[in-house]
């Protein structure tokens, strides 16, 4: 498991985190239940080891992205 902390502006109406593999394929989409500061826990049990990119999407616009390296 990994914990991703985020901050979504209080003026936003919805937000989610999208997870992409190294080939650019989306492998996950996680709606964020809290606007403002929050965190989600991602289970990596179903994912192979590798490098991933996760993006914070706020009201349909990419707000930030980070790299995630999964080692098993």
CSV table of C-alpha atoms in Angstrom, one decimal:
chain,number,residue,atom,x,y,z
A,1,UNK,CA,0.0,0.0,0.0
A,2,UNK,CA,1.0,3.6,-0.5
A,3,UNK,CA,-0.5,6.8,0.9
A,4,UNK,CA,-1.0,9.8,-1.4
A,5,UNK,CA,-1.6,13.1,0.3
A,6,UNK,CA,-3.4,15.8,-1.6
A,7,UNK,CA,-4.8,19.4,-1.4
A,8,UNK,CA,-7.8,20.3,-3.5
A,9,UNK,CA,-9.0,24.0,-3.5
A,10,UNK,CA,-12.2,24.4,-1.6
A,11,UNK,CA,-13.7,26.1,-4.7
A,12,UNK,CA,-13.5,22.8,-6.6
A,13,UNK,CA,-16.6,20.7,-7.1
A,14,UNK,CA,-14.9,17.4,-7.8
A,15,UNK,CA,-11.4,15.8,-7.9
A,16,UNK,CA,-9.8,12.5,-8.5
A,17,UNK,CA,-6.5,10.8,-8.9
A,18,UNK,CA,-5.7,8.9,-12.1
A,19,UNK,CA,-2.9,6.3,-12.2
A,20,UNK,CA,-1.0,5.6,-15.4
A,21,UNK,CA,1.6,2.8,-16.2
A,22,UNK,CA,4.9,3.5,-18.0
A,23,UNK,CA,3.2,3.1,-21.4
A,24,UNK,CA,0.7,5.8,-20.6
A,25,UNK,CA,-2.3,3.5,-20.1
A,26,UNK,CA,-4.6,4.4,-17.3
A,27,UNK,CA,-4.7,1.7,-14.7
A,28,UNK,CA,-6.7,3.4,-12.0
A,29,UNK,CA,-9.1,6.2,-11.2
A,30,UNK,CA,-9.8,7.1,-7.6
A,31,UNK,CA,-12.5,9.7,-6.7
A,32,UNK,CA,-11.4,11.9,-3.8
A,33,UNK,CA,-14.0,12.0,-1.1
A,34,UNK,CA,-12.6,15.1,0.6
A,35,UNK,CA,-12.2,18.6,-0.9
A,36,UNK,CA,-9.3,20.4,0.9
A,37,UNK,CA,-6.5,18.4,2.5
A,38,UNK,CA,-6.8,14.7,2.5
A,39,UNK,CA,-5.1,11.4,1.7
A,40,UNK,CA,-6.0,8.1,0.0
A,41,UNK,CA,-4.4,4.7,0.4
A,42,UNK,CA,-3.7,2.8,-2.8
A,43,UNK,CA,-3.4,-1.0,-2.7
A,44,UNK,CA,-0.7,-2.1,-5.2
A,45,UNK,CA,-1.6,-5.8,-4.9
A,46,UNK,CA,-3.0,-6.0,-8.4
A,47,UNK,CA,-0.2,-4.0,-10.0
A,48,UNK,CA,3.1,-5.3,-11.3
A,49,UNK,CA,6.4,-3.8,-10.2
A,50,UNK,CA,7.3,-0.7,-12.2
A,51,UNK,CA,7.1,3.0,-12.6
A,52,UNK,CA,3.8,4.8,-12.5
A,53,UNK,CA,2.6,8.4,-12.8
A,54,UNK,CA,-0.4,9.6,-10.8
A,55,UNK,CA,-2.2,12.8,-11.6
A,56,UNK,CA,-4.4,15.0,-9.5
A,57,UNK,CA,-7.4,16.0,-11.6
A,58,UNK,CA,-9.5,19.0,-10.3
A,59,UNK,CA,-12.7,19.8,-12.1
A,60,UNK,CA,-11.5,18.0,-15.2
A,61,UNK,CA,-8.1,19.7,-15.4
A,62,UNK,CA,-4.7,18.2,-14.5
A,63,UNK,CA,-3.5,20.1,-11.4
A,64,UNK,CA,-0.3,18.1,-10.5
A,65,UNK,CA,1.5,14.8,-11.2
A,66,UNK,CA,4.1,12.7,-9.5
A,67,UNK,CA,6.0,9.5,-10.1
A,68,UNK,CA,5.4,6.4,-8.1
A,69,UNK,CA,7.9,3.5,-8.2
A,70,UNK,CA,6.5,0.2,-7.1
A,71,UNK,CA,9.0,-2.5,-6.0
A,72,UNK,CA,7.9,-6.0,-5.1
